[in-house]
Amino acid sequence: MNPRLLPYFLIFPVTLFLCLFFLYPFVLVSQEAFSNENGYNLDNFREVTSYWKFPISLKNTFLLAAAVVPVQLALSLLMATMVNRMKRGRDLILYIWTIPLGISDLAAGIIWLAIFEQSGFLNSMLGGLGLIDSPTNFLSYQTPVMVFVAIMLAEIWRATAIMLVILVAGIGLIPKEYYEAGEVFGASPWQRFLKITLPLLRPSLQTALVLRVILAFEVFAVVQALGGTLFPVLMGETYAYQFDLLDGGAAAAIALIILAISITFTLIIMRALRVPKGATI
Amino acid sequence: MAVIEIKNVAKTFGSYQALHDINLTIADQEFMVLLGASGCGKSTLLRIICGLETASEGEVWIGGRRVDHLPPKDRGISMVFQNYAVFPHLTVFENIGFGLRMQKMPDDDVKRRVERTAGLMHIDQLLSRYSGELSGGQRQRVAVARALAMEPDVILMDEPLSNLDALLRMEMRAELKGVLAESNTTAIYVTHDQVEAMSMADRISVMHEGKIVQAASPIEVYRNPAAEFVAGFIGNPPMNFLDATPQGGGKYTVAGHSFDGPSAANSNLQFAIRPEDMKLSDDGLQAVAKVVEPLGAHLLVTCELDGKLFRAILDSEMQVKPGDVLKLAPMPDRIRWFDPATTLAVA
């Protein structure tokens, strides 16, 4: 076989797969979003954005992302730094910390529901300690903050590991000599983290943040399990349009709005953490 | 400006003893080279002086102050790393000024210092570049400038030229020597390259298996190696060794010839002579040429003599073929003797 054609031949199956199962449905969804019985128009977008739940679910989605992602970033950086310093047992700790990655988001939501619900672990623990007389309902419409905190905790527990794995790999790529140079030239451990680790970790931070932010805008199952209708989010609205209201056009429109938000944030993150030409390791 | 004293320093990694009882005093503004093969402990010793490694035993004093319990930044040192460790995310300017910024030096002073040292290393045109845009030689210059910008008492260098190509290395060697001499700092320079050591050092410490075998001026190390290891390590090609049996009265038999040797010892010794310290003479030692290598400046002939390999450097005009019998007469004042039991030199 002609060696110049070989690479194209090799990527052909995956390209075909992506076109068939990604690009084609995407075109269909777009078509559906931008059209109704009257032909091509923006009616679906008008419909979903003018619905009273839209601003709330948009606000909730952003609020959740804004609350969860920075905490996860800080946590995963701290955990990655710690793991990287370990001499023994490093792999074991890493495996344990990444266990939540293997659990589906709905299962994660249910686990945290089992903690917070009226007959849950938290109530029995507080009751057992004599701190409360009777079980309280933490996840009700009267306690929106508690619902938010529960969702936040579940999301942090579930999805920090994905950032951790990327950052651990990234920190491992930074040559030790940079830290030694930092130490010799008077940088304290904190300064070495700020002036050496963080800037040299930019490519990994980019990947981790983009991935995590996209997932944050797609949050669904955890919210469903813990908040139900108390805490509407964009993805939940998509689901409701598609399966409760059987309005495929509106569901497609919201899906595209989520995509647009994801793309915007991806571009912002890429831009903010870009590495100047010639400044790579 | 500082005297460095290393007192009884030892280092073990687990059960492996990397350094044994090192004692060394380096004079103010001296250029000391730690020379040895890889694994001899020279880098470990440098890292202990620097503070990146802690000694298992012993003390390090710099400028009359005991520093082995201090972090690197409080020792008055700075360092040039083997792989340069020029920060890729900072410009050349910020790299050179890194240590000064850590000291919270005012911007104006940082600028002045960086520009001065960059000028010294001829990289003032590159200040706004990133290291990815520099050649190996330029990165090396940045690493040296960063160390000099600290105006340290002591500058430590860990094989700083080993990643450069041969021509550049020769150029940088001369330049580094000049810059360091002007900066009035004490320098410790680790290398496995004896040419580098010979050409740059005020004094060379030859290290072997975690010990300093000899610490002396380059010419002394070359002419009067303190041990067989030094004689076999320094010089390219190294010294030749032949077995010597005593006849009594300070006379020794070497390959059937009689030589004057140390009279105190009356045991079997090793007779040693450098390849270039031989003349052709009818009463010389008989050697059969095996390999002849014309090197331009001279002719390197590897012979067999007394059942051993023996190298001689002859005039490049000489006509020698493999199989020829050469009569090699060692220059009497260049002959050295070693005791095979202790491997040390015997006078």
PDB file of N, CA, C and O in Angstrom, chain A residues 182-204:
ATOM      1  N   GLY A 182      14.365  26.388  41.322  1.00  0.00           N
ATOM      2  CA  GLY A 182      13.514  27.262  42.117  1.00  0.00           C
ATOM      3  C   GLY A 182      13.997  27.340  43.550  1.00  0.00           C
ATOM      4  O   GLY A 182      14.094  28.422  44.137  1.00  0.00           O
ATOM      5  N   GLU A 183      14.333  26.188  44.113  1.00  0.00           N
ATOM      6  CA  GLU A 183      14.787  26.135  45.504  1.00  0.00           C
ATOM      7  C   GLU A 183      16.108  26.885  45.671  1.00  0.00           C
ATOM      8  O   GLU A 183      16.260  27.685  46.598  1.00  0.00           O
ATOM      9  N   VAL A 184      17.048  26.629  44.755  1.00  0.00           N
ATOM     10  CA  VAL A 184      18.355  27.281  44.849  1.00  0.00           C
ATOM     11  C   VAL A 184      18.200  28.801  44.720  1.00  0.00           C
ATOM     12  O   VAL A 184      18.877  29.561  45.419  1.00  0.00           O
ATOM     13  N   PHE A 185      17.295  29.241  43.845  1.00  0.00           N
ATOM     14  CA  PHE A 185      17.157  30.681  43.634  1.00  0.00           C
ATOM     15  C   PHE A 185      16.143  31.313  44.579  1.00  0.00           C
ATOM     16  O   PHE A 185      15.661  32.414  44.340  1.00  0.00           O
ATOM     17  N   GLY A 186      15.803  30.589  45.641  1.00  0.00           N
ATOM     18  CA  GLY A 186      15.112  31.227  46.754  1.00  0.00           C
ATOM     19  C   GLY A 186      13.596  31.185  46.739  1.00  0.00           C
ATOM     20  O   GLY A 186      12.965  31.937  47.465  1.00  0.00           O
ATOM     21  N   ALA A 187      12.990  30.313  45.911  1.00  0.00           N
ATOM     22  CA  ALA A 187      11.530  30.245  45.908  1.00  0.00           C
ATOM     23  C   ALA A 187      11.061  29.302  47.024  1.00  0.00           C
ATOM     24  O   ALA A 187      11.547  28.183  47.121  1.00  0.00           O
ATOM     25  N   SER A 188      10.120  29.759  47.825  1.00  0.00           N
ATOM     26  CA  SER A 188       9.555  28.922  48.887  1.00  0.00           C
ATOM     27  C   SER A 188       8.664  27.864  48.247  1.00  0.00           C
ATOM     28  O   SER A 188       8.321  27.988  47.068  1.00  0.00           O
ATOM     29  N   PRO A 189       8.280  26.817  48.986  1.00  0.00           N
ATOM     30  CA  PRO A 189       7.415  25.785  48.392  1.00  0.00           C
ATOM     31  C   PRO A 189       6.160  26.383  47.749  1.00  0.00           C
ATOM     32  O   PRO A 189       5.769  25.981  46.656  1.00  0.00           O
ATOM     33  N   TRP A 190       5.550  27.355  48.401  1.00  0.00           N
ATOM     34  CA  TRP A 190       4.347  27.988  47.854  1.00  0.00           C
ATOM     35  C   TRP A 190       4.683  28.753  46.581  1.00  0.00           C
ATOM     36  O   TRP A 190       3.962  28.684  45.578  1.00  0.00           O
ATOM     37  N   GLN A 191       5.816  29.467  46.596  1.00  0.00           N
ATOM     38  CA  GLN A 191       6.235  30.202  45.389  1.00  0.00           C
ATOM     39  C   GLN A 191       6.568  29.239  44.248  1.00  0.00           C
ATOM     40  O   GLN A 191       6.289  29.521  43.094  1.00  0.00           O
ATOM     41  N   ARG A 192       7.167  28.091  44.609  1.00  0.00           N
ATOM     42  CA  ARG A 192       7.484  27.114  43.557  1.00  0.00           C
ATOM     43  C   ARG A 192       6.194  26.602  42.930  1.00  0.00           C
ATOM     44  O   ARG A 192       6.117  26.397  41.725  1.00  0.00           O
ATOM     45  N   PHE A 193       5.162  26.422  43.754  1.00  0.00           N
ATOM     46  CA  PHE A 193       3.879  25.979  43.222  1.00  0.00           C
ATOM     47  C   PHE A 193       3.293  27.040  42.282  1.00  0.00           C
ATOM     48  O   PHE A 193       2.860  26.744  41.179  1.00  0.00           O
ATOM     49  N   LEU A 194       3.340  28.295  42.740  1.00  0.00           N
ATOM     50  CA  LEU A 194       2.751  29.383  41.950  1.00  0.00           C
ATOM     51  C   LEU A 194       3.554  29.706  40.699  1.00  0.00           C
ATOM     52  O   LEU A 194       2.997  29.974  39.643  1.00  0.00           O
ATOM     53  N   LYS A 195       4.898  29.722  40.855  1.00  0.00           N
ATOM     54  CA  LYS A 195       5.741  30.230  39.763  1.00  0.00           C
ATOM     55  C   LYS A 195       6.254  29.139  38.841  1.00  0.00           C
ATOM     56  O   LYS A 195       6.772  29.430  37.773  1.00  0.00           O
ATOM     57  N   ILE A 196       6.197  27.892  39.297  1.00  0.00           N
ATOM     58  CA  ILE A 196       6.728  26.818  38.460  1.00  0.00           C
ATOM     59  C   ILE A 196       5.636  25.812  38.103  1.00  0.00           C
ATOM     60  O   ILE A 196       5.330  25.614  36.929  1.00  0.00           O
ATOM     61  N   THR A 197       5.011  25.206  39.141  1.00  0.00           N
ATOM     62  CA  THR A 197       4.008  24.165  38.844  1.00  0.00           C
ATOM     63  C   THR A 197       2.859  24.714  38.012  1.00  0.00           C
ATOM     64  O   THR A 197       2.571  24.196  36.930  1.00  0.00           O
ATOM     65  N   LEU A 198       2.209  25.760  38.502  1.00  0.00           N
ATOM     66  CA  LEU A 198       1.010  26.251  37.816  1.00  0.00           C
ATOM     67  C   LEU A 198       1.273  26.637  36.370  1.00  0.00           C
ATOM     68  O   LEU A 198       0.583  26.160  35.472  1.00  0.00           O
ATOM     69  N   PRO A 199       2.273  27.495  36.109  1.00  0.00           N
ATOM     70  CA  PRO A 199       2.469  27.864  34.700  1.00  0.00           C
ATOM     71  C   PRO A 199       2.867  26.683  33.823  1.00  0.00           C
ATOM     72  O   PRO A 199       2.441  26.606  32.671  1.00  0.00           O
ATOM     73  N   LEU A 200       3.656  25.752  34.353  1.00  0.00           N
ATOM     74  CA  LEU A 200       4.077  24.625  33.518  1.00  0.00           C
ATOM     75  C   LEU A 200       2.963  23.596  33.364  1.00  0.00           C
ATOM     76  O   LEU A 200       3.033  22.712  32.525  1.00  0.00           O
ATOM     77  N   LEU A 201       1.923  23.734  34.187  1.00  0.00           N
ATOM     78  CA  LEU A 201       0.820  22.795  34.146  1.00  0.00           C
ATOM     79  C   LEU A 201      -0.284  23.286  33.209  1.00  0.00           C
ATOM     80  O   LEU A 201      -1.312  22.629  33.057  1.00  0.00           O
ATOM     81  N   ARG A 202      -0.084  24.450  32.603  1.00  0.00           N
ATOM     82  CA  ARG A 202      -1.145  25.053  31.800  1.00  0.00           C
ATOM     83  C   ARG A 202      -1.784  24.107  30.787  1.00  0.00           C
ATOM     84  O   ARG A 202      -3.019  24.038  30.706  1.00  0.00           O
ATOM     85  N   PRO A 203      -0.994  23.339  30.005  1.00  0.00           N
ATOM     86  CA  PRO A 203      -1.649  22.446  29.042  1.00  0.00           C
ATOM     87  C   PRO A 203      -2.585  21.438  29.716  1.00  0.00           C
ATOM     88  O   PRO A 203      -3.698  21.198  29.233  1.00  0.00           O
ATOM     89  N   SER A 204      -2.151  20.884  30.847  1.00  0.00           N
ATOM     90  CA  SER A 204      -3.012  19.919  31.553  1.00  0.00           C
ATOM     91  C   SER A 204      -4.212  20.610  32.180  1.00  0.00           C
ATOM     92  O   SER A 204      -5.316  20.059  32.187  1.00  0.00           O
TER      93      SER A 204
END
